XYZ file of C-alpha atoms in Angstrom:
517
model
C -61.953 -52.874 27.071
C -60.453 -50.829 29.316
C -62.363 -47.648 30.272
C -60.960 -46.048 33.004
C -57.668 -45.384 34.241
C -56.243 -44.699 37.774
C -52.724 -43.039 37.620
C -51.645 -43.511 41.748
C -48.584 -41.332 43.163
C -48.022 -43.520 46.035
C -44.645 -42.315 47.749
C -44.443 -45.018 50.183
C -40.378 -45.321 51.982
C -40.593 -46.839 55.104
C -40.154 -50.401 53.518
C -36.864 -49.392 52.710
C -35.966 -48.568 55.642
C -35.163 -45.569 58.007
C -33.657 -43.460 55.295
C -36.165 -41.748 53.375
C -34.085 -41.843 50.312
C -37.009 -43.313 48.514
C -39.194 -40.465 49.353
C -37.328 -37.915 47.855
C -37.085 -40.161 44.428
C -40.312 -39.990 44.675
C -41.042 -36.265 45.201
C -38.539 -35.740 42.147
C -40.338 -37.755 40.124
C -43.748 -35.827 40.919
C -42.064 -32.436 40.599
C -40.272 -33.316 37.620
C -42.055 -35.457 35.227
C -45.621 -35.876 36.300
C -47.096 -32.225 36.325
C -48.633 -32.558 33.216
C -51.008 -35.402 34.183
C -53.699 -36.627 36.649
C -52.489 -38.454 39.607
C -53.963 -39.224 42.659
C -51.639 -39.446 45.830
C -51.626 -41.837 48.831
C -50.860 -39.664 51.716
C -47.679 -41.164 53.623
C -45.746 -39.972 56.877
C -42.703 -38.223 56.508
C -42.462 -39.260 60.488
C -39.332 -41.402 61.701
C -39.691 -44.701 60.715
C -41.896 -46.817 63.859
C -40.353 -49.490 65.065
C -39.891 -53.095 64.168
C -43.359 -54.655 64.885
C -44.221 -58.257 63.596
C -40.957 -58.754 62.046
C -41.337 -55.591 59.626
C -39.799 -52.348 60.242
C -42.096 -49.344 59.919
C -45.329 -51.530 60.134
C -47.427 -49.136 61.984
C -47.022 -46.770 58.877
C -46.914 -49.323 56.582
C -50.035 -51.135 57.438
C -52.292 -47.489 57.815
C -50.814 -46.532 54.373
C -51.922 -49.518 52.576
C -55.276 -49.218 53.978
C -55.541 -45.733 52.820
C -54.063 -46.755 48.828
C -57.049 -49.719 48.642
C -59.682 -47.228 49.929
C -58.445 -45.073 47.044
C -58.553 -47.489 44.637
C -61.694 -49.024 45.624
C -63.138 -45.807 45.586
C -61.608 -45.294 41.673
C -62.974 -48.438 40.691
C -60.109 -48.449 37.758
C -59.801 -50.732 35.019
C -55.880 -50.152 34.652
C -53.238 -48.942 37.440
C -50.339 -46.836 36.729
C -48.166 -46.430 40.055
C -45.714 -44.493 40.776
C -43.433 -44.847 44.035
C -42.274 -45.077 46.537
C -40.787 -48.768 47.052
C -42.089 -52.558 45.510
C -43.887 -52.727 48.656
C -46.605 -50.554 47.070
C -47.626 -53.075 44.839
C -49.634 -55.395 46.591
C -52.764 -53.291 46.240
C -52.734 -52.422 42.734
C -51.852 -56.030 41.841
C -54.384 -57.901 43.798
C -56.914 -54.874 42.933
C -56.751 -55.928 38.939
C -56.244 -59.782 40.005
C -59.372 -59.517 41.542
C -61.449 -57.740 38.839
C -59.958 -60.105 36.592
C -60.668 -63.020 38.256
C -57.188 -64.335 37.818
C -56.938 -63.873 34.556
C -53.582 -62.355 35.120
C -49.871 -62.549 34.345
C -47.209 -60.773 36.462
C -43.881 -60.137 35.435
C -41.644 -58.727 37.758
C -38.826 -56.930 36.572
C -36.390 -56.339 39.475
C -32.761 -57.390 40.511
C -34.271 -59.192 43.933
C -37.283 -61.393 44.289
C -39.280 -59.550 46.601
C -40.030 -63.200 48.222
C -39.014 -63.043 52.111
C -41.491 -63.715 54.985
C -41.132 -61.211 57.919
C -39.408 -64.328 60.605
C -36.781 -65.127 57.490
C -36.238 -61.605 56.542
C -32.481 -60.413 57.015
C -33.137 -56.729 56.939
C -36.993 -56.812 58.225
C -38.059 -54.348 55.180
C -41.042 -54.879 53.894
C -39.780 -54.058 50.264
C -38.106 -57.382 50.631
C -41.662 -59.227 51.095
C -44.677 -57.606 48.328
C -44.320 -60.733 45.668
C -44.501 -62.998 48.968
C -47.552 -61.157 50.415
C -49.174 -61.317 47.145
C -48.815 -65.036 47.280
C -50.454 -65.006 50.974
C -47.696 -65.735 52.901
C -46.506 -63.060 55.809
C -48.390 -60.839 58.355
C -52.196 -61.519 58.486
C -53.243 -58.002 59.066
C -51.479 -56.845 55.875
C -52.714 -59.896 53.969
C -56.002 -58.775 54.968
C -54.970 -55.607 53.022
C -55.160 -58.045 49.400
C -58.234 -57.500 47.497
C -57.038 -61.220 45.954
C -53.846 -63.780 46.277
C -51.668 -64.304 43.166
C -51.052 -67.826 42.768
C -47.160 -68.923 41.543
C -48.466 -70.167 37.963
C -49.297 -66.454 37.339
C -45.737 -65.052 37.918
C -42.824 -64.764 35.719
C -39.444 -63.402 37.546
C -37.006 -61.370 35.090
C -33.962 -59.912 36.272
C -33.385 -61.483 39.812
C -29.654 -62.010 40.658
C -29.768 -60.866 44.065
C -31.852 -63.369 46.044
C -31.287 -64.203 49.759
C -31.233 -67.935 50.329
C -35.133 -68.550 51.458
C -35.666 -66.821 48.655
C -34.221 -69.311 46.208
C -35.534 -72.449 48.089
C -38.945 -70.698 47.601
C -38.499 -70.731 44.051
C -37.056 -73.880 43.481
C -40.075 -75.249 45.700
C -42.742 -73.866 43.489
C -41.131 -74.227 40.130
C -41.008 -70.324 39.836
C -40.101 -69.331 36.005
C -36.966 -66.774 36.066
C -35.632 -65.156 33.002
C -31.783 -64.115 33.793
C -30.433 -60.699 32.301
C -28.465 -62.652 29.741
C -31.365 -63.785 28.133
C -33.332 -60.885 27.949
C -30.180 -59.046 26.620
C -29.353 -61.569 24.060
C -33.392 -61.347 22.977
C -36.360 -59.974 24.344
C -38.580 -62.503 22.716
C -37.395 -64.920 25.625
C -40.043 -62.206 27.807
C -42.684 -62.302 25.257
C -42.594 -65.976 24.704
C -42.605 -66.766 28.553
C -45.650 -64.290 28.694
C -47.351 -66.268 25.692
C -47.308 -69.587 27.457
C -49.458 -68.605 30.437
C -52.380 -67.935 28.114
C -53.578 -65.144 30.666
C -55.375 -62.452 28.624
C -53.722 -59.340 30.751
C -50.613 -58.508 32.066
C -49.267 -56.376 34.829
C -45.398 -55.419 34.648
C -43.729 -54.625 38.049
C -41.071 -52.303 37.124
C -38.117 -51.918 40.030
C -35.410 -49.684 38.233
C -32.715 -51.695 39.911
C -32.855 -54.196 36.988
C -31.126 -51.729 35.085
C -27.361 -51.994 34.348
C -25.727 -49.684 36.984
C -23.233 -48.047 34.821
C -26.322 -46.444 33.266
C -28.411 -45.966 35.952
C -27.136 -45.851 39.160
C -30.181 -44.217 40.897
C -31.860 -46.916 42.800
C -31.713 -47.882 46.268
C -30.770 -51.667 46.649
C -27.846 -51.801 43.589
C -27.156 -54.742 41.987
C -24.190 -55.506 39.619
C -24.819 -56.720 35.504
C -28.432 -55.267 35.018
C -30.199 -54.652 31.898
C -29.201 -52.137 29.426
C -31.698 -48.926 29.099
C -32.600 -49.276 25.576
C -33.666 -53.230 25.940
C -35.677 -52.566 28.820
C -37.616 -49.566 27.138
C -37.582 -51.984 23.724
C -38.966 -55.212 25.790
C -41.842 -52.444 27.650
C -42.910 -51.231 24.159
C -42.830 -54.621 22.670
C -45.120 -56.108 25.779
C -47.347 -52.975 25.413
C -47.923 -53.628 21.623
C -48.590 -57.255 21.982
C -50.111 -57.672 25.285
C -53.337 -55.890 27.319
C -51.428 -54.343 29.556
C -53.190 -53.417 32.447
C -50.895 -52.381 35.177
C -47.512 -50.679 35.475
C -45.371 -49.702 38.144
C -42.474 -47.438 38.594
C -40.202 -47.864 41.675
C -37.371 -47.380 43.897
C -35.972 -44.677 42.444
C -33.823 -42.331 44.709
C -33.023 -38.903 43.035
C -30.799 -38.412 40.294
C -30.838 -34.450 40.553
C -30.720 -34.673 36.491
C -32.945 -32.494 34.751
C -34.600 -35.244 32.504
C -33.973 -39.147 32.489
C -34.867 -41.200 29.436
C -35.782 -44.136 31.110
C -38.126 -42.486 33.976
C -39.696 -40.177 31.064
C -40.352 -43.269 28.230
C -41.726 -45.258 31.187
C -44.001 -42.486 32.354
C -45.407 -42.046 28.872
C -46.245 -45.868 28.467
C -47.906 -45.838 32.065
C -50.150 -42.841 31.606
C -51.642 -43.982 28.438
C -52.337 -47.831 29.638
C -56.169 -47.477 28.318
C -54.793 -45.996 24.931
C -56.242 -42.360 25.147
C -55.169 -40.547 27.400
C -57.421 -38.001 28.840
C -57.086 -34.428 27.722
C -55.980 -32.635 31.154
C -54.995 -29.088 31.393
C -53.636 -28.370 34.568
C -54.653 -24.752 35.621
C -52.238 -23.670 38.417
C -54.976 -21.206 40.072
C -58.138 -19.285 39.320
C -57.280 -16.167 41.674
C -55.061 -18.272 43.805
C -57.505 -21.337 44.023
C -56.034 -24.746 42.574
C -58.117 -25.783 39.790
C -57.989 -28.848 36.891
C -59.977 -28.802 33.721
C -60.544 -32.237 32.160
C -61.370 -32.992 28.744
C -61.464 -31.997 25.351
C -62.356 -28.229 24.327
C -66.059 -27.559 24.431
C -68.914 -24.988 24.846
C -70.421 -27.015 27.519
C -68.894 -27.538 31.456
C -69.776 -29.061 34.455
C -67.964 -27.506 37.424
C -67.425 -30.230 39.936
C -67.441 -28.678 43.698
C -66.576 -31.788 46.186
C -67.332 -32.463 49.987
C -65.764 -32.254 53.314
C -62.378 -34.088 52.741
C -62.508 -34.216 49.452
C -60.127 -32.812 46.377
C -60.013 -31.858 42.892
C -58.841 -34.951 41.878
C -61.863 -37.069 42.701
C -63.562 -35.462 39.728
C -61.663 -38.035 37.274
C -64.149 -40.791 37.205
C -67.064 -38.073 36.705
C -64.561 -36.095 33.911
C -64.686 -39.713 32.269
C -68.463 -39.991 32.310
C -69.335 -36.457 31.575
C -66.249 -36.162 28.673
C -67.852 -39.225 26.678
C -70.853 -37.002 26.358
C -69.032 -33.946 25.139
C -68.408 -31.917 28.353
C -65.626 -31.135 29.882
C -65.469 -30.577 33.980
C -63.717 -28.099 36.045
C -62.820 -29.120 39.489
C -60.895 -27.279 42.113
C -59.861 -27.384 46.041
C -61.965 -25.630 48.671
C -60.435 -24.024 51.326
C -58.251 -26.234 53.929
C -58.520 -29.288 51.277
C -56.061 -30.793 48.576
C -53.497 -28.323 47.660
C -54.749 -26.038 50.393
C -54.627 -28.308 53.358
C -52.292 -26.299 55.086
C -55.089 -23.173 55.807
C -56.832 -22.740 58.683
C -60.083 -21.160 59.496
C -61.025 -20.579 56.039
C -63.638 -23.739 55.476
C -66.733 -21.814 55.825
C -69.567 -20.598 53.898
C -68.640 -17.035 53.630
C -65.132 -17.789 51.986
C -66.127 -20.541 50.574
C -69.079 -18.737 48.772
C -66.958 -15.695 47.644
C -64.876 -18.484 46.158
C -67.315 -20.148 44.131
C -68.341 -16.666 42.717
C -64.845 -15.826 41.497
C -64.887 -19.547 39.760
C -68.452 -19.128 38.420
C -66.990 -15.793 36.762
C -63.896 -17.457 35.420
C -66.124 -20.580 34.170
C -69.000 -17.936 32.497
C -65.925 -15.762 30.285
C -64.908 -19.595 28.847
C -68.184 -21.840 28.330
C -71.728 -21.281 26.988
C -73.188 -23.888 28.872
C -72.893 -24.160 33.073
C -73.810 -27.169 35.097
C -72.975 -28.675 38.418
C -71.728 -31.506 40.111
C -71.323 -31.125 43.524
C -71.220 -33.211 46.647
C -72.443 -33.116 50.141
C -71.684 -29.759 51.681
C -70.780 -28.667 48.164
C -74.145 -29.195 46.997
C -74.981 -26.030 50.039
C -72.309 -24.031 49.389
C -73.488 -24.141 45.713
C -77.006 -23.433 46.475
C -75.686 -20.281 48.745
C -73.230 -18.836 45.888
C -74.697 -19.392 42.765
C -79.019 -19.033 42.852
C -78.626 -16.363 40.649
C -76.481 -17.890 38.433
C -77.496 -19.109 34.767
C -77.321 -23.082 35.826
C -78.220 -25.335 33.114
C -78.227 -28.488 35.112
C -77.188 -29.554 38.426
C -76.392 -33.227 39.746
C -76.314 -32.821 43.577
C -74.869 -36.362 45.296
C -76.144 -36.617 49.196
C -76.668 -32.656 49.387
C -76.654 -31.074 53.189
C -79.980 -29.193 52.606
C -80.629 -27.923 55.797
C -77.191 -26.690 57.528
C -78.995 -25.411 60.615
C -80.616 -28.920 61.524
C -77.507 -30.388 61.027
C -75.213 -28.104 63.146
C -78.272 -28.528 65.922
C -78.097 -32.446 65.623
C -74.257 -32.357 66.486
C -74.818 -29.807 69.040
C -77.270 -32.425 70.621
C -74.706 -35.879 70.312
C -72.223 -32.821 71.579
C -74.250 -31.796 74.575
C -73.996 -28.245 73.347
C -76.798 -25.905 74.225
C -77.274 -22.851 71.908
C -76.645 -20.298 75.050
C -73.226 -22.061 75.655
C -72.164 -21.856 71.803
C -73.086 -18.106 71.702
C -71.303 -17.511 74.868
C -67.969 -19.263 74.170
C -68.155 -18.572 70.336
C -66.114 -21.692 69.588
C -66.779 -25.272 71.132
C -64.360 -28.027 69.946
C -66.470 -31.070 70.283
C -65.710 -34.999 71.134
C -66.914 -36.194 67.727
C -64.684 -34.785 65.790
C -66.342 -31.500 64.509
C -66.051 -27.775 65.951
C -69.297 -26.092 66.769
C -69.005 -22.244 65.911
C -71.462 -19.225 66.568
C -70.493 -17.370 63.838
C -71.316 -20.467 61.229
C -74.444 -20.949 63.032
C -75.569 -17.203 62.590
C -74.557 -16.882 59.052
C -76.561 -19.909 58.158
C -79.238 -18.685 59.920
C -78.932 -15.089 58.006
C -78.688 -16.909 54.573
C -81.320 -18.948 54.028
C -82.107 -20.947 51.092
C -84.879 -19.430 49.253
C -84.340 -19.864 45.462
C -83.051 -22.136 42.940
C -84.358 -22.680 39.411
C -81.608 -25.051 37.918
C -83.250 -28.315 36.927
C -81.705 -30.756 39.337
C -81.344 -34.468 39.997
C -80.094 -35.813 43.447
C -78.798 -39.022 44.579
C -79.444 -39.975 48.142
C -78.900 -43.112 49.854
C -81.280 -44.480 52.734
C -78.813 -44.819 55.365
C -77.818 -41.279 55.129
C -77.542 -40.270 58.918
C -76.383 -36.334 57.834
C -79.598 -35.523 56.124
C -83.465 -36.523 56.979
C -85.171 -38.101 53.845
C -87.856 -35.780 54.791
C -85.574 -32.818 54.259
C -85.196 -34.304 50.452
C -88.112 -34.895 49.677
C -89.407 -31.634 50.743
C -86.502 -29.877 48.497
C -87.325 -32.125 46.093
C -91.127 -31.033 45.851
C -90.614 -27.554 46.272
C -88.050 -27.359 43.449
C -89.319 -29.844 41.488
C -86.020 -31.945 41.250
C -85.377 -35.495 40.138
C -84.832 -37.540 43.192
C -83.138 -41.278 42.934
C -82.856 -43.109 46.350
C -79.861 -46.395 46.514
C -81.720 -48.630 49.052
C -78.432 -49.082 51.710
C -76.813 -46.189 50.194
C -75.049 -44.137 52.855
C -73.811 -40.378 53.063
C -70.437 -41.070 51.258
C -70.725 -43.627 48.717
C -67.684 -45.745 49.384
C -68.558 -49.416 48.936
C -67.670 -51.050 45.394
C -71.632 -51.663 44.996
C -72.491 -48.007 46.047
C -69.591 -46.816 43.439
C -71.122 -48.595 40.840
C -74.554 -47.426 41.540
C -73.269 -43.752 41.646
C -71.244 -44.174 38.057
C -74.588 -45.580 36.652
C -76.559 -42.684 38.132
C -74.099 -40.415 36.723
C -73.886 -41.781 33.430
C -78.154 -41.613 33.246
C -78.138 -38.341 34.456
C -75.484 -36.659 32.058
C -76.935 -38.499 29.276
C -80.712 -37.336 29.905
C -79.034 -33.840 29.589
C -78.053 -34.604 25.797
């Protein structure tokens, strides 16, 4: 059963060359079609493309972005993925991940005018969007191959619609006897595709969709057009039929270059299918701001709410996995971007306790007007801000993950590592350190003048034994003083980031929420 879906917005453009048409197209899709849905975005550079390296144009940027995408997918640990790009090269992360978790029990249908089967040394263009399928098979640049979760075999592939192949691609297809279904066959009957998938006898299907499979006369808005494509209605009929007959675990929407149209039927219908791969799209209400603070509310209407407060480097969308757990127990979840995070990343000098405390009090006022039962789920420094701001509020239950409970001790630890004395900090007021942190006398003074002296909410804490931000003695002391339920993961770190740690976290969240009922 598919329980958790990841909607991934991955506007990687460098795989198509120096022009940024794919970035423009992806951003148009985001602005016109995706605002009603919850997507996690892979950050991509908009700097000029990096030079050819290892026979790949834009290699440095592409490799870095693939690593970011892999980290996001690992963190989310979904059962199914809908990816909006960007170029075809974004596929190597979602496809290899799904193939990994399904132990190879996956058929990949590659709907594309091109084969995407080049290797760097034989590629005429050196553009990586012509190489992803070959990369997924384990051929190509080794550093990029190392980002894969798993490799495909040629037996898992069905090519459909290819009509613009380079000679090395043709030779590879012939050598490996990869099945190719022509445009004429599909236009004559979509059963050709259905029967080919059934013959693979796997239980799961991934559909790669490059929009250049379409008839240019009907849909010209693609990066590498090829004549004699598939009719739009035939494509949509095919997608609906495949969704009906097979366990569709992944779908992509790629290579769009912008049309300026108010709405395009193909894009609308593909997104409608893609956001509901698990068959029951989560109810997500987007609130543009709560007094200027970007926020999301997850879940069907309820009188019970968890307020989700992320930590440093977090963002409001990271609450999605917790929202799925809480939603099954009848809770809504409200998550918002802290200053200098998420949609507010351009802000400066605002990620400090005096600013965040005021914002949390705005948020809690909004919440109290709309929900009867209010609980908290907070990470790291987010938990510290909650303790500062909400000690007097009617909080039903609190779930803290890797909470910062002694901020003064943490600041002094950073000062010692950076060889900064208290006298020096008082004199200079602000010091940038060699560990990537900025020390502030005003921050330290605020922390000292606002100690944590009261906390009455029923609280559960998850702490990793290898957490180097907060000493276990501090956690133990807080838990004893405020009668908290403490769980310690042996080998866990401050940021739960491995698949094992994420699974432990999800199980803890599920049991904690269940015990709340």
